[in-house]
Amino acid sequence: MKLDFLDAQKERMKKIGAYSLLFRNSIAKRTWDKFGFTEGYEQDNLIISVLLFIMEQSLKEELCTIDDIALFIDEINSLYYKKQITYDDSREIAEFIVNVILCNEGKAMYFKAMDYKIGEYEEINISFLKNKVEYVDDVRRVSYYVSDEGYELILATLEVEESLKITIQEIIFKMHLQKASYDKAVTDVKNIFKSMRSKIHKMQDDIRKIKESPLMFSVKEYKAVTEGNLEILRDCSKKFMLHKEAIEIKIKEFEDKEINIDDLTEKEEENLKNLRIINEYIGKAIDEEQRVLITHYDLKNIYRNELENISKMALIERFDIKREVYDKVLENPDLLESINIFLNPLFLKSPLKGYNLNKAFTFQNKIKDVSREDDEKFELLEDNEEEVRNKRKIERILKCNDILKVILESALENGRISLLELIDLCDENKEVREKFIPNVEIFREVMVEMIKVRNINIDELIEERKTFIDNGEIEFQLNKSILNIVDENAHLKNIKFIRINKIDENKEVKIKNVVDENGNYKNLLCSDLLFEVLGKGDREVELYNR
């Protein structure tokens, strides 16, 4: 089971830890009872109010001493809380909130967060306030200001307007991309995708509410869902497309570097992995954005139609058939003679058809048959296109398999063979060259996949295959192709382990006149590789299995 969703656990727990430590320092303190703040909600409101006051003073770059905080508490108490406390009590409350709750009596505050990447708890230091010494009229005073963690906590409590959330997330995502902080950008793009998905679920839930009872869905709610979303979503979609193009270029640079130059560093490999994840999730986010737009228009149409139906129902005149018909007939049976007038609308006949002479002189078409033929042709065309695409994919996989087969058969003779030696073999044998280097793109794809895997244990792959469920996708998979080749060729079944390494020499292999998918001939330059195959009796395989 993949646990990628736990990668950002540390960052999440940092935010949760701030709330936890803040209220933990407040709970079970009897100081509150002394001043009449007995309810938890009163205490929490006052703590956050003081923190907001200190932030306001920090933003204005003004002093914020205990006396200033005491004046603030005294003022809001007289206006809102109405507790029977004096100014001295307000000052004591200010010292209690600042020194005990927010500053933990001067001791450092730590919160343990599980880092699932390393599987250990990590201590996170959290502080809400900082202080500095100021001289006011030659008197030494301590002034408080909000720390970075304090700003994060306060801003996290403020609900951002729904239509701006995705824009803000996109700005943060862009900043992390510019700084090449790809690990943080992965978290950002996953959050964007989740926001898109939650927006769809919210709109689908609103559609359900509208269908059940349109009048229960207020105009205010409708405006909140629809207003201001479309332009922002379209703008974000354009930005995502540009991000996707830039990331694909960056991925190609890494892949070219991996096959053509030296080994990627550990940091570069991590960046490449993160870039691929980002590219995948940007594609998902773009798809979700299109679903949001479609759902948006569906919601508007359904809401309008439901309101129209309600208004039409209001125009229908209803009457009680028992009171208006049955009771009156009982009072005066002679009314039955004209009951047909009342019942006639229930038995209306279809209007008589007249013959239009002009139709005799118009060209007659079999409309239904023609449209059915067109539909059949369209469906057949779609099926053919899908069949052609699948056929091309299968042909590409077969060519990839031919490359692997040439490598395994050539390496099996002496236990190993280099890429340079394979190229020399191709120069001598045209048939081998056609199989080993069908074109630039396929050759590059196979080499890159083998370099990424480096070590392949055939027995492990066989065990994995027993529990693997094939999803039916027609794509090249290195492990699957190697197993198929070994199964289909009896002379290769002795192979138990495959190792791929770059040769530690500043020697590059140049392959001339290699055709690409567009039919152009190119020269391909890449590092020399060493392909090793080990059999069942080889000591290295036994050591590896142990």
XYZ file of C-alpha atoms in Angstrom:
546
model
C 0.000 0.000 0.000
C 1.392 3.397 -0.966
C 1.720 5.849 1.920
C 2.576 8.979 -0.099
C -0.349 10.796 1.496
C 1.579 10.729 4.815
C 4.634 12.530 3.412
C 3.362 15.930 4.614
C 2.467 14.622 8.085
C 5.238 16.639 9.723
C 4.004 19.927 8.252
C 0.407 19.197 9.221
C 1.346 18.247 12.772
C 3.330 21.460 13.078
C 0.104 23.429 12.567
C -1.914 21.100 14.799
C 0.829 21.214 17.435
C 0.505 24.993 17.613
C -3.181 24.703 18.577
C -2.470 21.791 20.907
C 0.246 23.591 22.890
C -1.709 26.828 22.991
C -4.838 25.353 24.555
C -2.920 22.788 26.633
C -1.278 25.675 28.489
C -4.726 27.137 29.168
C -6.718 24.045 30.172
C -6.825 23.101 33.865
C -5.489 26.500 34.955
C -7.499 27.743 37.935
C -6.384 31.323 37.299
C -9.344 31.836 34.963
C -11.901 31.092 37.690
C -10.500 33.898 39.788
C -11.633 36.469 37.228
C -14.953 34.870 36.258
C -13.836 33.252 32.944
C -15.155 29.798 33.829
C -16.234 28.606 30.376
C -13.710 27.197 27.936
C -15.079 29.163 24.998
C -14.641 32.444 26.923
C -11.006 31.623 27.662
C -10.254 30.614 24.061
C -11.874 33.756 22.631
C -9.867 35.992 24.949
C -6.548 34.230 24.176
C -7.006 34.599 20.398
C -8.169 38.217 20.844
C -4.960 39.067 22.723
C -2.865 37.305 20.070
C -4.632 39.324 17.359
C -3.983 42.554 19.280
C -0.267 41.753 19.527
C -0.210 40.963 15.777
C -1.907 44.294 15.020
C 0.702 46.155 17.041
C 3.468 44.156 15.318
C 2.164 45.029 11.862
C 2.003 48.717 12.813
C 5.527 48.428 14.308
C 4.286 49.917 17.548
C 5.184 48.968 21.127
C 3.147 46.236 22.789
C 3.899 46.062 26.494
C 1.973 44.286 29.242
C 0.327 47.625 30.062
C -0.898 47.972 26.453
C -2.332 44.458 26.522
C -3.974 45.140 29.906
C -5.659 48.270 28.507
C -6.921 46.231 25.552
C -8.355 43.490 27.828
C -9.969 46.103 30.066
C -11.603 47.749 27.024
C -13.056 44.606 25.412
C -14.198 43.337 28.813
C -16.209 46.489 29.468
C -17.761 46.291 25.982
C -18.353 42.550 25.549
C -17.390 40.135 28.334
C -18.890 42.226 31.214
C -16.800 40.541 33.942
C -16.493 42.258 37.326
C -12.764 42.942 37.139
C -10.554 46.000 37.745
C -7.655 47.329 35.687
C -5.222 45.541 38.004
C -7.121 42.314 37.294
C -6.824 43.004 33.556
C -3.075 43.442 33.976
C -2.828 40.152 35.854
C -4.830 38.423 33.087
C -2.489 39.961 30.496
C 0.594 38.631 32.303
C -1.067 35.207 32.646
C -1.975 34.960 28.931
C 1.395 36.247 27.690
C 3.825 34.661 30.128
C 2.068 31.377 30.966
C -0.072 30.478 27.939
C 1.749 32.040 24.992
C 5.340 31.899 26.319
C 5.098 28.780 28.537
C 6.719 30.594 31.485
C 9.854 31.204 29.439
C 10.497 27.517 28.681
C 10.875 26.279 25.097
C 7.811 24.500 23.697
C 8.204 21.333 21.652
C 5.698 19.132 19.862
C 6.531 15.645 18.580
C 5.495 14.895 14.995
C 5.861 11.513 13.323
C 7.996 11.791 10.187
C 6.885 8.788 8.124
C 9.779 9.182 5.695
C 12.285 8.175 8.382
C 9.813 6.400 10.698
C 10.663 8.411 13.806
C 9.197 11.188 15.910
C 10.774 14.584 15.355
C 10.583 17.417 17.843
C 9.256 20.677 16.423
C 9.974 23.906 18.277
C 6.929 26.179 18.439
C 6.851 29.740 19.768
C 4.020 32.228 19.419
C 5.674 35.427 20.639
C 9.076 37.073 20.717
C 10.146 40.039 22.790
C 12.649 42.852 22.717
C 13.742 45.496 25.188
C 12.660 49.075 24.448
C 13.308 52.273 26.395
C 10.265 54.489 26.883
C 11.116 57.810 28.584
C 14.392 56.221 29.748
C 12.423 53.398 31.341
C 13.330 49.855 30.315
C 10.216 48.055 28.987
C 9.635 44.653 27.362
C 7.684 44.815 24.093
C 6.105 41.695 22.522
C 5.634 40.857 18.856
C 4.296 37.835 16.949
C 6.696 35.107 15.716
C 6.455 33.277 12.380
C 4.564 30.386 14.029
C 2.181 32.916 15.565
C 1.468 34.448 12.164
C 0.861 30.979 10.668
C -1.585 30.103 13.442
C -3.533 33.362 13.132
C -3.695 33.289 9.342
C -4.770 29.626 9.403
C -7.785 30.582 11.535
C -9.009 33.092 8.933
C -11.261 31.510 6.313
C -10.136 32.572 2.843
C -12.849 33.358 0.311
C -13.700 30.111 -1.496
C -13.007 31.491 -4.974
C -9.483 32.610 -3.958
C -8.257 29.403 -2.299
C -7.054 27.740 -5.502
C -5.400 30.988 -6.670
C -3.462 31.286 -3.406
C -2.402 27.639 -3.600
C -1.255 28.155 -7.197
C 0.870 31.171 -6.181
C 2.569 29.168 -3.411
C 3.093 26.258 -5.840
C 4.704 28.621 -8.380
C 7.067 30.050 -5.749
C 8.238 26.580 -4.746
C 8.837 25.663 -8.398
C 10.909 28.807 -8.932
C 13.014 27.969 -5.866
C 13.350 24.336 -7.102
C 11.753 23.137 -3.837
C 10.154 20.230 -5.652
C 9.330 18.270 -2.484
C 7.209 21.182 -1.241
C 5.737 21.687 -4.714
C 4.524 18.049 -4.628
C 2.530 18.822 -1.474
C 1.185 22.027 -3.055
C -0.033 20.355 -6.248
C -1.649 17.521 -4.260
C -3.506 20.124 -2.186
C -4.657 21.868 -5.382
C -5.941 18.552 -6.734
C -7.743 17.826 -3.458
C -9.309 21.310 -3.513
C -10.598 20.685 -7.035
C -11.964 17.280 -6.044
C -13.664 18.658 -2.905
C -15.182 21.474 -4.967
C -16.755 18.900 -7.304
C -18.121 16.889 -4.377
C -19.560 20.070 -2.854
C -21.275 21.060 -6.114
C -22.635 17.537 -6.625
C -24.038 17.657 -3.102
C -25.641 21.036 -3.922
C -27.198 19.555 -7.079
C -28.678 16.756 -4.975
C -30.133 19.314 -2.540
C -31.635 21.326 -5.402
C -33.290 18.245 -6.902
C -34.710 17.237 -3.536
C -36.059 20.681 -2.656
C -35.041 23.777 -4.648
C -36.542 26.150 -2.099
C -34.242 24.761 0.614
C -31.261 26.001 -1.436
C -31.201 29.745 -0.801
C -30.217 32.436 -3.290
C -27.307 33.353 -0.983
C -25.951 29.798 -1.184
C -26.397 29.783 -4.957
C -24.398 33.015 -5.320
C -21.658 31.698 -3.041
C -21.272 28.620 -5.262
C -21.419 30.304 -8.663
C -20.102 33.860 -8.401
C -16.423 34.527 -9.016
C -15.434 30.951 -9.758
C -15.357 30.742 -13.556
C -12.780 33.411 -14.358
C -10.437 32.260 -11.606
C -10.712 28.619 -12.707
C -10.055 29.489 -16.364
C -7.051 31.599 -15.366
C -5.689 28.774 -13.177
C -6.184 26.288 -16.014
C -3.977 28.388 -18.336
C -1.317 28.660 -15.631
C -1.416 24.905 -14.983
C -0.885 24.214 -18.688
C 2.184 26.487 -18.687
C 3.496 24.798 -15.520
C 2.978 21.366 -17.120
C 4.922 22.354 -20.250
C 7.796 23.768 -18.173
C 7.936 20.666 -15.944
C 7.927 18.283 -18.930
C 10.914 20.188 -20.358
C 12.688 19.907 -17.001
C 11.973 16.159 -16.798
C 13.384 15.667 -20.314
C 16.564 17.506 -19.282
C 17.014 15.142 -16.318
C 16.349 12.047 -18.448
C 18.796 13.195 -21.153
C 21.390 13.821 -18.477
C 20.818 10.379 -16.964
C 21.476 8.474 -20.198
C 24.018 10.782 -21.880
C 26.327 12.049 -19.118
C 27.109 10.845 -15.612
C 25.022 9.260 -12.894
C 22.487 11.594 -11.334
C 23.220 12.619 -7.782
C 20.888 11.444 -5.032
C 19.376 14.953 -4.860
C 18.825 15.051 -8.632
C 17.147 11.621 -8.597
C 14.816 12.845 -5.829
C 14.050 15.988 -7.869
C 13.307 13.894 -10.969
C 10.957 11.669 -8.962
C 9.155 14.728 -7.532
C 8.883 16.361 -10.955
C 7.187 13.258 -12.352
C 4.712 13.263 -9.458
C 4.042 16.987 -10.003
C 3.506 16.424 -13.723
C 1.033 13.618 -13.005
C -0.973 15.645 -10.477
C -1.041 18.780 -12.663
C -2.650 16.654 -15.372
C -5.175 15.384 -12.822
C -5.840 18.947 -11.599
C -6.487 20.144 -15.168
C -8.963 17.290 -15.672
C -10.686 18.115 -12.373
C -10.879 21.783 -13.371
C -12.782 20.792 -16.517
C -15.140 18.667 -14.396
C -15.689 21.651 -12.083
C -16.679 23.846 -15.038
C -19.060 21.208 -16.406
C -20.590 20.653 -12.960
C -20.888 24.415 -12.535
C -23.040 24.743 -15.670
C -25.042 21.647 -14.710
C -25.832 23.195 -11.339
C -26.977 26.457 -12.940
C -29.205 24.673 -15.445
C -30.745 22.362 -12.838
C -31.388 25.248 -10.438
C -33.053 27.291 -13.174
C -35.189 24.382 -14.408
C -36.302 23.436 -10.901
C -37.348 27.018 -10.138
C -39.247 27.204 -13.439
C -41.073 23.977 -12.595
C -42.067 25.356 -9.209
C -43.363 28.561 -10.778
C -45.395 26.557 -13.297
C -46.898 24.458 -10.550
C -48.058 27.644 -8.831
C -50.087 28.551 -11.951
C -51.976 25.221 -12.025
C -55.481 25.588 -10.627
C -56.316 22.698 -8.328
C -59.714 21.638 -7.024
C -61.167 18.965 -4.793
C -63.005 16.495 -7.053
C -65.120 15.209 -4.147
C -66.371 18.635 -3.171
C -66.624 20.149 -6.657
C -68.062 17.127 -8.553
C -69.147 14.189 -6.409
C -71.002 16.174 -3.700
C -72.740 18.385 -6.252
C -73.957 15.387 -8.274
C -75.402 13.908 -5.088
C -77.231 17.137 -4.416
C -78.558 17.374 -8.015
C -78.450 14.093 -10.054
C -79.686 15.954 -13.174
C -76.117 17.248 -13.590
C -75.097 13.786 -14.801
C -76.657 14.615 -18.175
C -73.794 17.035 -18.865
C -71.003 15.079 -17.153
C -69.499 14.389 -20.578
C -68.432 18.053 -20.723
C -66.305 17.450 -17.662
C -64.914 14.105 -18.844
C -64.227 14.995 -22.482
C -60.703 16.328 -21.883
C -59.713 12.883 -20.609
C -60.600 11.250 -23.932
C -59.315 13.719 -26.503
C -58.861 12.149 -29.923
C -55.814 12.780 -32.067
C -56.499 15.499 -34.670
C -57.517 14.298 -38.125
C -54.613 14.148 -40.550
C -54.940 16.168 -43.741
C -53.020 15.444 -46.921
C -50.502 18.126 -47.952
C -50.245 18.063 -51.762
C -46.910 19.918 -51.728
C -45.268 16.931 -50.047
C -45.956 14.842 -53.179
C -43.483 16.956 -55.163
C -40.593 16.997 -52.628
C -37.639 14.634 -52.742
C -38.231 11.776 -50.299
C -35.430 10.823 -47.845
C -35.260 7.979 -45.389
C -34.197 10.175 -42.508
C -34.110 7.519 -39.792
C -32.190 4.956 -41.872
C -29.590 7.502 -42.976
C -29.006 8.761 -39.451
C -28.678 5.178 -38.217
C -26.098 4.456 -40.920
C -24.169 7.581 -39.954
C -24.201 6.514 -36.327
C -22.938 3.068 -37.261
C -20.177 4.567 -39.413
C -19.194 6.919 -36.594
C -19.058 4.089 -34.051
C -17.109 1.943 -36.509
C -14.662 4.799 -37.125
C -14.139 5.263 -33.395
C -13.549 1.525 -32.940
C -11.066 1.495 -35.823
C -9.110 4.425 -34.388
C -8.875 2.739 -30.990
C -7.831 -0.497 -32.660
C -5.103 1.296 -34.631
C -3.769 2.990 -31.493
C -3.649 -0.291 -29.596
C -1.948 -1.987 -32.531
C 0.772 0.693 -32.575
C 1.304 0.303 -28.832
C 1.662 -3.483 -29.202
C 4.174 -3.025 -32.057
C 6.191 -0.628 -29.879
C 6.242 -3.129 -26.988
C 7.407 -5.913 -29.332
C 10.296 -3.710 -30.506
C 11.238 -3.012 -26.884
C 11.195 -6.771 -26.241
C 13.510 -7.335 -29.207
C 16.077 -4.955 -27.655
C 15.922 -6.787 -24.325
C 16.214 -10.168 -26.032
C 19.349 -9.088 -27.920
C 20.929 -7.865 -24.652
C 20.113 -11.046 -22.709
C 21.214 -13.445 -25.453
C 24.450 -11.542 -26.053
C 25.279 -11.252 -22.339
C 24.473 -14.926 -21.654
C 27.442 -16.201 -23.668
C 30.154 -14.691 -21.391
C 28.006 -13.539 -18.473
C 28.394 -9.879 -19.416
C 28.584 -7.514 -22.365
C 29.023 -3.749 -22.722
C 26.966 -1.377 -24.813
C 30.032 -0.633 -26.949
C 30.445 -4.327 -27.704
C 26.764 -4.566 -28.646
C 27.168 -1.643 -31.061
C 30.160 -3.391 -32.679
C 28.010 -6.527 -32.989
C 25.281 -4.456 -34.675
C 27.794 -3.049 -37.186
C 28.692 -6.605 -38.176
C 25.127 -7.937 -38.349
C 22.414 -5.798 -39.970
C 19.596 -8.016 -38.650
C 20.799 -7.608 -35.054
C 21.074 -3.824 -35.534
C 17.462 -3.558 -36.722
C 16.286 -5.387 -33.601
C 18.616 -3.634 -31.129
C 18.166 -0.055 -32.430
C 14.731 0.183 -34.099
C 14.657 3.978 -33.596
C 15.991 6.664 -31.256
C 12.881 6.970 -29.048
C 12.360 3.255 -28.365
C 16.078 2.639 -27.755
C 16.260 5.582 -25.344
C 13.148 4.426 -23.454
C 14.517 0.919 -22.857
C 17.965 2.182 -21.789
C 16.503 4.720 -19.365
C 14.211 2.104 -17.791
C 17.110 -0.316 -17.339
C 19.353 2.353 -15.793
C 16.603 3.284 -13.350
C 16.078 -0.337 -12.233
C 19.781 -1.363 -12.286
C 19.199 -4.716 -10.487
C 16.557 -7.256 -11.556
C 15.844 -10.463 -9.626
C 13.858 -12.872 -11.806
C 12.567 -14.971 -8.888
C 11.209 -11.864 -7.140
C 9.452 -10.800 -10.328
C 7.825 -14.210 -10.656
C 6.525 -13.996 -7.063
C 5.194 -10.490 -7.688
C 3.403 -11.648 -10.820
C 1.423 -14.214 -8.788
C -0.229 -11.439 -6.764
C -0.345 -8.770 -9.496
C -3.687 -7.920 -11.125
C -3.322 -6.827 -14.740
C -5.352 -3.676 -15.410
C -5.352 -4.222 -19.165
C -3.199 -1.191 -20.055
C -1.099 -1.586 -23.167
C 2.151 0.052 -22.053
C 5.801 -1.017 -21.965
C 6.758 -2.396 -18.538
C 10.354 -3.542 -18.145
C 9.704 -6.259 -15.539
C 6.743 -7.681 -17.437
C 8.666 -7.750 -20.736
C 11.686 -9.502 -19.204
C 9.467 -12.207 -17.680
C 7.711 -12.754 -21.020
C 11.060 -13.077 -22.842
C 12.404 -15.565 -20.291
C 9.179 -17.614 -20.430
C 9.115 -17.734 -24.241
C 12.802 -18.652 -24.719
C 13.954 -21.872 -23.039
C 17.665 -21.050 -23.375
C 17.158 -17.890 -21.252
C 15.356 -19.564 -18.334
C 18.645 -20.149 -16.490
C 18.998 -16.384 -15.957
C 18.166 -15.475 -12.347
C 19.681 -12.035 -11.921
C 20.360 -9.073 -14.228
C 22.582 -6.137 -13.334
C 23.006 -2.881 -15.287
C 25.811 -0.423 -14.452
C 27.554 2.459 -16.116
C 31.219 1.771 -16.867
C 33.457 4.043 -14.770
C 35.372 5.421 -17.701
C 35.116 8.770 -19.436
C 34.213 6.892 -22.565
C 31.089 7.711 -24.544
C 29.410 5.500 -27.101
C 28.478 7.153 -30.360
C 25.831 5.447 -32.488
C 25.672 6.818 -36.026
C 22.740 7.067 -38.412
C 19.915 6.126 -36.059
C 16.448 6.851 -37.434
C 13.848 8.629 -35.253
C 10.044 8.304 -35.351
C 9.841 11.091 -37.960
C 12.193 9.275 -40.337
C 15.178 11.593 -39.765
C 18.676 10.164 -39.215
C 20.594 11.245 -36.127
C 23.754 10.420 -34.205
C 23.111 9.205 -30.652
C 25.658 9.833 -27.882
C 25.393 8.000 -24.541
C 27.461 6.551 -21.693
C 28.828 3.036 -21.991
C 26.806 0.498 -19.993
C 27.667 -2.982 -18.697
C 24.966 -5.675 -18.787
C 25.586 -8.711 -16.532
C 23.472 -11.866 -16.239
C 23.878 -14.450 -13.461
C 22.569 -17.996 -13.430
C 21.198 -20.284 -10.736
C 24.557 -21.635 -9.586
C 26.399 -18.319 -9.422
C 27.695 -17.368 -5.984
C 26.674 -13.716 -6.311
C 22.998 -14.676 -6.720
C 23.171 -16.880 -3.613
C 24.697 -14.020 -1.597
C 22.029 -11.624 -2.863
C 19.203 -14.017 -1.911
C 20.617 -14.391 1.582
